[in-house]
Short mmCIF file of C-alpha atoms and ligand atoms in Angstrom, two decimals:
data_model
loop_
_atom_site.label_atom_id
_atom_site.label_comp_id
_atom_site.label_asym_id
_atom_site.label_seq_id
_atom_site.Cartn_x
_atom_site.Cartn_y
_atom_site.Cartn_z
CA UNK A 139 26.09 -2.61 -9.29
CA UNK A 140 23.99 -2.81 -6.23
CA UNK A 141 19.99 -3.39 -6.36
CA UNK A 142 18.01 0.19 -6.64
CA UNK A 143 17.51 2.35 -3.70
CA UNK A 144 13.80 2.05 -1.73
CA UNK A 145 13.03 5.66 -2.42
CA UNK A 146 9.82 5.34 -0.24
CA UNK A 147 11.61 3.49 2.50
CA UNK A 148 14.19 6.43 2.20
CA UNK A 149 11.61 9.33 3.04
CA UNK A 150 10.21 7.46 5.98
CA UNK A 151 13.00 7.17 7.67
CA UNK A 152 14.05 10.81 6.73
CA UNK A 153 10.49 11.85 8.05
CA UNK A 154 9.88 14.30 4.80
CA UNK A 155 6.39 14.77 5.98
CA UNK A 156 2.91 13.00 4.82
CA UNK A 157 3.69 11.01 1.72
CA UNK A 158 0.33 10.92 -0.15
CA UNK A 159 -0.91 7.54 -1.78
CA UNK A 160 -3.92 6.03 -4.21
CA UNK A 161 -4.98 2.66 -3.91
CA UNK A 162 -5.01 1.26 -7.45
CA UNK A 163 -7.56 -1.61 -7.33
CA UNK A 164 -8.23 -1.50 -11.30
CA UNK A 165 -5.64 -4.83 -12.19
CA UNK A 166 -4.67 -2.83 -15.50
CA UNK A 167 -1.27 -1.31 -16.22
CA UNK A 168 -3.05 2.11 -18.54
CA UNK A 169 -5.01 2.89 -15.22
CA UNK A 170 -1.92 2.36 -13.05
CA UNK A 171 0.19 4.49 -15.48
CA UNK A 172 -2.32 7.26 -15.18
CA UNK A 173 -2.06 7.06 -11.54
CA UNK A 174 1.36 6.92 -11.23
CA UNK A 175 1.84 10.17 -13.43
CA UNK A 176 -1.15 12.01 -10.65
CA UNK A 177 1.51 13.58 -8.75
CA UNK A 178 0.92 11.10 -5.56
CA UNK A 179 4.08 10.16 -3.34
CA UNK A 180 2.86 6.01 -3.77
CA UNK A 181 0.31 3.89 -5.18
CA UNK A 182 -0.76 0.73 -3.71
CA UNK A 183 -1.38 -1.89 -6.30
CA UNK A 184 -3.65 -4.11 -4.68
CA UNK A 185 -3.69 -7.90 -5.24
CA UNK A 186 -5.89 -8.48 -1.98
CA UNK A 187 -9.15 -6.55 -3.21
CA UNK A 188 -8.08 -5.87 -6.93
CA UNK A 189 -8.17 -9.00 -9.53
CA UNK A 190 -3.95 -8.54 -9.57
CA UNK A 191 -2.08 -12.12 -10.48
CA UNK A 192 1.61 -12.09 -10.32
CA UNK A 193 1.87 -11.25 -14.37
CA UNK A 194 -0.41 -8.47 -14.20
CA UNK A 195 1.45 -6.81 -11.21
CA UNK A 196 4.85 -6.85 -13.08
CA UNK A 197 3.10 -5.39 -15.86
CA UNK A 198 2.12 -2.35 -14.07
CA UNK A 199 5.43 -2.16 -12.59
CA UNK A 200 6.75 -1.77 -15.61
CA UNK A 201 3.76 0.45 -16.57
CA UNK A 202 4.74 3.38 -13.64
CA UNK A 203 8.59 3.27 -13.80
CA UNK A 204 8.97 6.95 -15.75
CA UNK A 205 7.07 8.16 -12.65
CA UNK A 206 8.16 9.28 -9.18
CA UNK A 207 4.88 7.42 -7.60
CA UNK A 208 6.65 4.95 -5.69
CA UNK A 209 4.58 1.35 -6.04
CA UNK A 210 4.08 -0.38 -2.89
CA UNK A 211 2.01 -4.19 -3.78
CA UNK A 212 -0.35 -5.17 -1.43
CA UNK A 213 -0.62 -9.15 -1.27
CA UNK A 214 -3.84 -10.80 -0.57
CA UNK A 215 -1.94 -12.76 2.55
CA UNK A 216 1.49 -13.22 3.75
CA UNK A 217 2.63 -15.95 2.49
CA UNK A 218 6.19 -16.49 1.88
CA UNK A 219 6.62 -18.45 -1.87
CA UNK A 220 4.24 -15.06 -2.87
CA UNK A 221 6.36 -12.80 -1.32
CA UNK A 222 9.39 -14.25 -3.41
CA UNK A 223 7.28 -14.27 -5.98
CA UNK A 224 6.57 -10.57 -5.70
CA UNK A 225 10.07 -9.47 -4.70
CA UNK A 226 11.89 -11.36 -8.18
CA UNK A 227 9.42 -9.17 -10.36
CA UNK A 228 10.18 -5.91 -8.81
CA UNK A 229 8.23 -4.82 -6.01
CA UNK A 230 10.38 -3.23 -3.73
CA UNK A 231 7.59 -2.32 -0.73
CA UNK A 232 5.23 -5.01 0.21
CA UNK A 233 2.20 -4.42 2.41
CA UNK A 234 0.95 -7.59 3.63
CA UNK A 235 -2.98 -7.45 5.03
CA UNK A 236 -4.21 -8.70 8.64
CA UNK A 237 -0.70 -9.17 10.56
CA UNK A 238 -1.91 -10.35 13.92
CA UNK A 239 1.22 -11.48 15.73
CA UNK A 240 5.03 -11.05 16.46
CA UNK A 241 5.60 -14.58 15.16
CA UNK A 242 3.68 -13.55 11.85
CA UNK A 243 5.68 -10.58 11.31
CA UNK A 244 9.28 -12.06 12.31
CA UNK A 245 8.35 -15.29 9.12
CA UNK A 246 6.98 -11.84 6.92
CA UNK A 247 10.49 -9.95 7.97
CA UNK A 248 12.09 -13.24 6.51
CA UNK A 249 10.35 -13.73 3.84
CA UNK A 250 11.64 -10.63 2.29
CA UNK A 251 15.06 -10.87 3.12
CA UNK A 252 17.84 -13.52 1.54
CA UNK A 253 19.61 -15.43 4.02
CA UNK A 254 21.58 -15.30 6.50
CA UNK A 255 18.86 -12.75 7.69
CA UNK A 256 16.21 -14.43 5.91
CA UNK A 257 14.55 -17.29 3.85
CA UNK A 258 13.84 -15.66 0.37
CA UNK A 259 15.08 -18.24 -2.23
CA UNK A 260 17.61 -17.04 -4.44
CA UNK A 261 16.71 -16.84 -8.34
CA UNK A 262 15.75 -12.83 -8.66
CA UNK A 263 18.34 -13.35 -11.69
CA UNK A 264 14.96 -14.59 -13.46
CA UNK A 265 13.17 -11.46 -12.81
CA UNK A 266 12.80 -7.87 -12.94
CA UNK A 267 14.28 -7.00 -9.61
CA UNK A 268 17.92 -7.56 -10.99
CA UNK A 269 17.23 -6.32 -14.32
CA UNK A 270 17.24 -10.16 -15.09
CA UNK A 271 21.02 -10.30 -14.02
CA UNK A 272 21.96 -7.39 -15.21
CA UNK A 273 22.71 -6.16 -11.50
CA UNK A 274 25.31 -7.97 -10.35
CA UNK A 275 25.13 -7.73 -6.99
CA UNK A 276 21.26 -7.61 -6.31
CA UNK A 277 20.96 -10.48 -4.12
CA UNK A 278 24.06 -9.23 -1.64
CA UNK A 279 22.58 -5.61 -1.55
CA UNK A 280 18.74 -6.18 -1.82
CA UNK A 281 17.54 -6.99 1.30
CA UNK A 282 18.49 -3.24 2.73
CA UNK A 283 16.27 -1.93 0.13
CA UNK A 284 13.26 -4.19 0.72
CA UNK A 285 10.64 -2.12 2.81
CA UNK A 286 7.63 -4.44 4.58
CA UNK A 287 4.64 -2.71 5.81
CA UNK A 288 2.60 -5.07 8.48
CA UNK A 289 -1.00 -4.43 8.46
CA UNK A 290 -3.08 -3.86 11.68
CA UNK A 291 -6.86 -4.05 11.13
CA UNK A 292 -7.84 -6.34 13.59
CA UNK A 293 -8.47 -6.70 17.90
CA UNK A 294 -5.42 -8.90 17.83
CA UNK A 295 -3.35 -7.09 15.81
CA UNK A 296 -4.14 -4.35 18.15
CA UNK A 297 -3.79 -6.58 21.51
CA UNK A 298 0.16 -7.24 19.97
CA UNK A 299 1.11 -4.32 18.39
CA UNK A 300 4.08 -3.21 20.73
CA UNK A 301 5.26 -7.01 19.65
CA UNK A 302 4.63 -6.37 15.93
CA UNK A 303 5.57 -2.59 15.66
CA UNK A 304 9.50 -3.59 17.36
CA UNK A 305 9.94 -7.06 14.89
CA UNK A 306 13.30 -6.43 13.71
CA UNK A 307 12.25 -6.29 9.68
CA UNK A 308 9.34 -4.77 10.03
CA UNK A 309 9.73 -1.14 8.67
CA UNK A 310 6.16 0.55 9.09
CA UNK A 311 2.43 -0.30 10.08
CA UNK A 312 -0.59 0.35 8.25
CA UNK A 313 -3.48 0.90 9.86
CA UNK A 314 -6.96 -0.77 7.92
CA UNK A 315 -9.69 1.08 9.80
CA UNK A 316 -12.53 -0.86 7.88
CA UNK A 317 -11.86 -4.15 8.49
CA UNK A 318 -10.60 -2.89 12.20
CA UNK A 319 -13.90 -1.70 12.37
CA UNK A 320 -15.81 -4.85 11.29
CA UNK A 321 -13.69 -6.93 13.65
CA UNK A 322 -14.70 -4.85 16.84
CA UNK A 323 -18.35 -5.17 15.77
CA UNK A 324 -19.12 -2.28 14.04
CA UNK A 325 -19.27 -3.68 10.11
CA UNK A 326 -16.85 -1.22 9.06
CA UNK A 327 -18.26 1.70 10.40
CA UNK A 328 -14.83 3.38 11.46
CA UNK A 329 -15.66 6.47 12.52
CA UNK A 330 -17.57 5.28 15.52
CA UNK A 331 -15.69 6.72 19.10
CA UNK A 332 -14.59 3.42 20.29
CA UNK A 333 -13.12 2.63 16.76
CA UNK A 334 -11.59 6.33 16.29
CA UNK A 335 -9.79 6.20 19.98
CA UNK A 336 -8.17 2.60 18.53
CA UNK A 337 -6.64 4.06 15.57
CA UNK A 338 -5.33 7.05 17.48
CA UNK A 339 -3.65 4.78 20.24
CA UNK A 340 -2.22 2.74 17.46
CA UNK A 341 -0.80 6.00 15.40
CA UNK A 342 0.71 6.65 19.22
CA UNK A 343 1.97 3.38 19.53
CA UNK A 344 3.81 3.28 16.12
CA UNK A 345 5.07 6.77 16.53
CA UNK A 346 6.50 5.88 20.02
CA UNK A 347 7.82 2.74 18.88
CA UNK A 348 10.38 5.22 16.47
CA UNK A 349 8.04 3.48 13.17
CA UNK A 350 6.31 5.17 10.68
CA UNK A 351 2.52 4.79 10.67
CA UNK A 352 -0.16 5.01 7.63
CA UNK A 353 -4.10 4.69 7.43
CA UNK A 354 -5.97 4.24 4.14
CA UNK A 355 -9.03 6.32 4.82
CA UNK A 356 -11.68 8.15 3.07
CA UNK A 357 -13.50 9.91 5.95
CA UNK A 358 -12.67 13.14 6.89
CA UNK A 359 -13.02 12.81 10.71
CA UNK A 360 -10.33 9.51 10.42
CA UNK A 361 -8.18 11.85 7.99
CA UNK A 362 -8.55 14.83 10.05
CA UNK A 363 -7.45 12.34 13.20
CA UNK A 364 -5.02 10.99 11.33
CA UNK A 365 -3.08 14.32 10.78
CA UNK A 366 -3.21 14.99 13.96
CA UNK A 367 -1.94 11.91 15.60
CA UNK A 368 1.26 12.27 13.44
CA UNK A 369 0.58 9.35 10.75
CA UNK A 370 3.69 9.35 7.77
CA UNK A 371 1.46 7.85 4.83
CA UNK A 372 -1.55 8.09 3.89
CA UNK A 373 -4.35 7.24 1.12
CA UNK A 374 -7.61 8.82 0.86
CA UNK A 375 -9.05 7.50 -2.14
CA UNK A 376 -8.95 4.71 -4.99
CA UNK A 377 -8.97 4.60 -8.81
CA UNK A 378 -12.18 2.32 -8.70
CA UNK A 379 -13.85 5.06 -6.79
CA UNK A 380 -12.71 7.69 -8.92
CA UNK A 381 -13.70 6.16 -12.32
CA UNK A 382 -17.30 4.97 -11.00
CA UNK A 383 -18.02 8.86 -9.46
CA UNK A 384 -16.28 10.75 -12.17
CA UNK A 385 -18.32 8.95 -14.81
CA UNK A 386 -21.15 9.22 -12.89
CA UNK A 387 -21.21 13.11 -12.35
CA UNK A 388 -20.77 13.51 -16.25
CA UNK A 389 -23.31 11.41 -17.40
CA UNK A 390 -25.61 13.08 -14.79
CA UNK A 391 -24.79 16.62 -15.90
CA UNK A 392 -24.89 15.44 -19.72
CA UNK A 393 -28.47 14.27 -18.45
CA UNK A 394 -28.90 17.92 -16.99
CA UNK A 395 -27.99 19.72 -19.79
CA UNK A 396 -30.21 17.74 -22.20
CA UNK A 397 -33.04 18.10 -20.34
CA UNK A 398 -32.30 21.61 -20.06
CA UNK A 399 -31.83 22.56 -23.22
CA UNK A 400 -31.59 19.49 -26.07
CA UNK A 401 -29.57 21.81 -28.42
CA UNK A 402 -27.10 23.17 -26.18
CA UNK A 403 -23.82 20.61 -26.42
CA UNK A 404 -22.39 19.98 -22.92
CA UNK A 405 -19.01 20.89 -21.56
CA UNK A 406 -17.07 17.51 -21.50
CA UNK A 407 -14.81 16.26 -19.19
CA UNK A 408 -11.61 18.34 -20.86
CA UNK A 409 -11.63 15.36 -23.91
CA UNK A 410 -10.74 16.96 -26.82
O1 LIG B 510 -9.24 -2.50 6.35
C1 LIG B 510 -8.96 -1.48 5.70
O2 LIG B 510 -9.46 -0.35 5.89
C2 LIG B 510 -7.95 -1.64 4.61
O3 LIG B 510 -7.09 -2.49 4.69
C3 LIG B 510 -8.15 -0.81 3.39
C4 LIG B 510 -9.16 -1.50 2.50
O4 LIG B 510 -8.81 -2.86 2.30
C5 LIG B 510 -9.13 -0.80 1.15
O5 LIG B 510 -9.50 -1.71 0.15
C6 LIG B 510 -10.05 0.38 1.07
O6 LIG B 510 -11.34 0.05 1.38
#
């Protein structure tokens, strides 16, 4: 029995349009559950900007396998005992922050794959990757199903992305427009012209390069570029930004409503 098929890394190559993501920052496997059941292509569980360990991130992959959300684990830097790490609980798409050169991404392309074309240590039996042995042949058949996605959010990255976009291994790019942004000056103001014609050669770049690009972006103008230019993933939003404005809007309108009339009981959210 071979080790699962990368659904995600299956629609990009089979270009099947924008596949729509949520960054899940929350570090709880409820929130991720809920998000995984939102009707999104993929989630992003993020261990560089959410409080994720490596216990908590298998317990949200195991939280949002009865969904189709496919869970792609950002790591808060590329190193390679983490990526093993990551890879024997079950994450089958890694997205690795602030990849700068080819060297970096030929040691990440590595670090996912078992040898001979790569260094990951063997010993997914332990984990939830193999169904803790129950799939025989994980190690021969995993690294085809292993998808990496290099980030490039910085004026390096940018100076070597031909190099990083053809690393053999490397299976699509990521665009981070904020910290992008804050690295060409502008504190992570990405919508300013100079920042906005960057992302746009890079979504050319990637595309020419036969890869699929992504952006995580909030801004219309970058999303509205962004559509444009061709990108293959995408995320617009977060579930930290969702809770803090959703709760925010009700308590305001329960505010409203009180003031308006004291006696009158206010829709809720749909809680019942
Ligand atoms: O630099 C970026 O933009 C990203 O990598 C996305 C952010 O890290 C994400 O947390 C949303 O702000």
């Amino acid at each position: 029995m071979p080790a699962p098929v990368n659904p995600f890394k299956q629609a990009l190559r089979e270009d099947t349009g924008l596949l729509t993501g949520l960054w899940v920052a929350l570090a709880n496997p409820h929130s991720a559950e809920i998000c995984a059941g939102a009707g999104f292509d993929w989630i992003l569980i993020d261990a560089e900007h959410g409080p994720n360990d490596i216990p908590l991130i298998a317990a949200q992959l195991a939280a949002v396998t009865r969904h189709p959300s496919h869970p792609v684990v950002r790591l808060p830097m590329g190193e390679p005992w983490l990526i093993k790490q990551a890879l024997d609980i079950g994450a089958q798409t890694l997205m690795i922050p602030m990849v700068e050169t080819a060297e970096q991404a030929k040691l990440l392309a590595k670090a996912l794959r078992y040898p001979p074309d790569g260094i990951r240590g063997m010993g997914a039996s332990l984990g939830r990757a193999s169904n803790f042995g129950r799939i025989a042949d994980y190690a021969e058949t995993a690294n085809a199903e292993v998808c990496l996605i290099a980030q490039i959010e910085s004026r390096l990255g940018v100076e070597n992305v031909d190099a990083i976009v053809a690393t053999e291994g490397v299976d699509a790019i990521l665009i981070g427009p904020a910290d992008l942004s804050a690295d060409m000056g502008y504190g992570g103001k990405a919508t300013v012209p100079e920042v906005m014609e960057t992302v746009e050669m890079l979504i050319g770049k990637i595309k020419a390069a036969g890869k699929p690009a992504g952006i995580m972006t909030g801004d219309p103008e970058m999303i509205a570029l962004a559509r444009r230019a061709g990108v293959r993933f995408m995320a617009n939003g977060t579930d930290t930004w969702l809770l803090a404005n959703a709760a925010a809007a009700m308590a305001e309108k329960m505010r409203g409503a009180e003031a308006a009339d004291p006696s009158a009981a206010p829709k809720t959210g749909g809680y019942s």
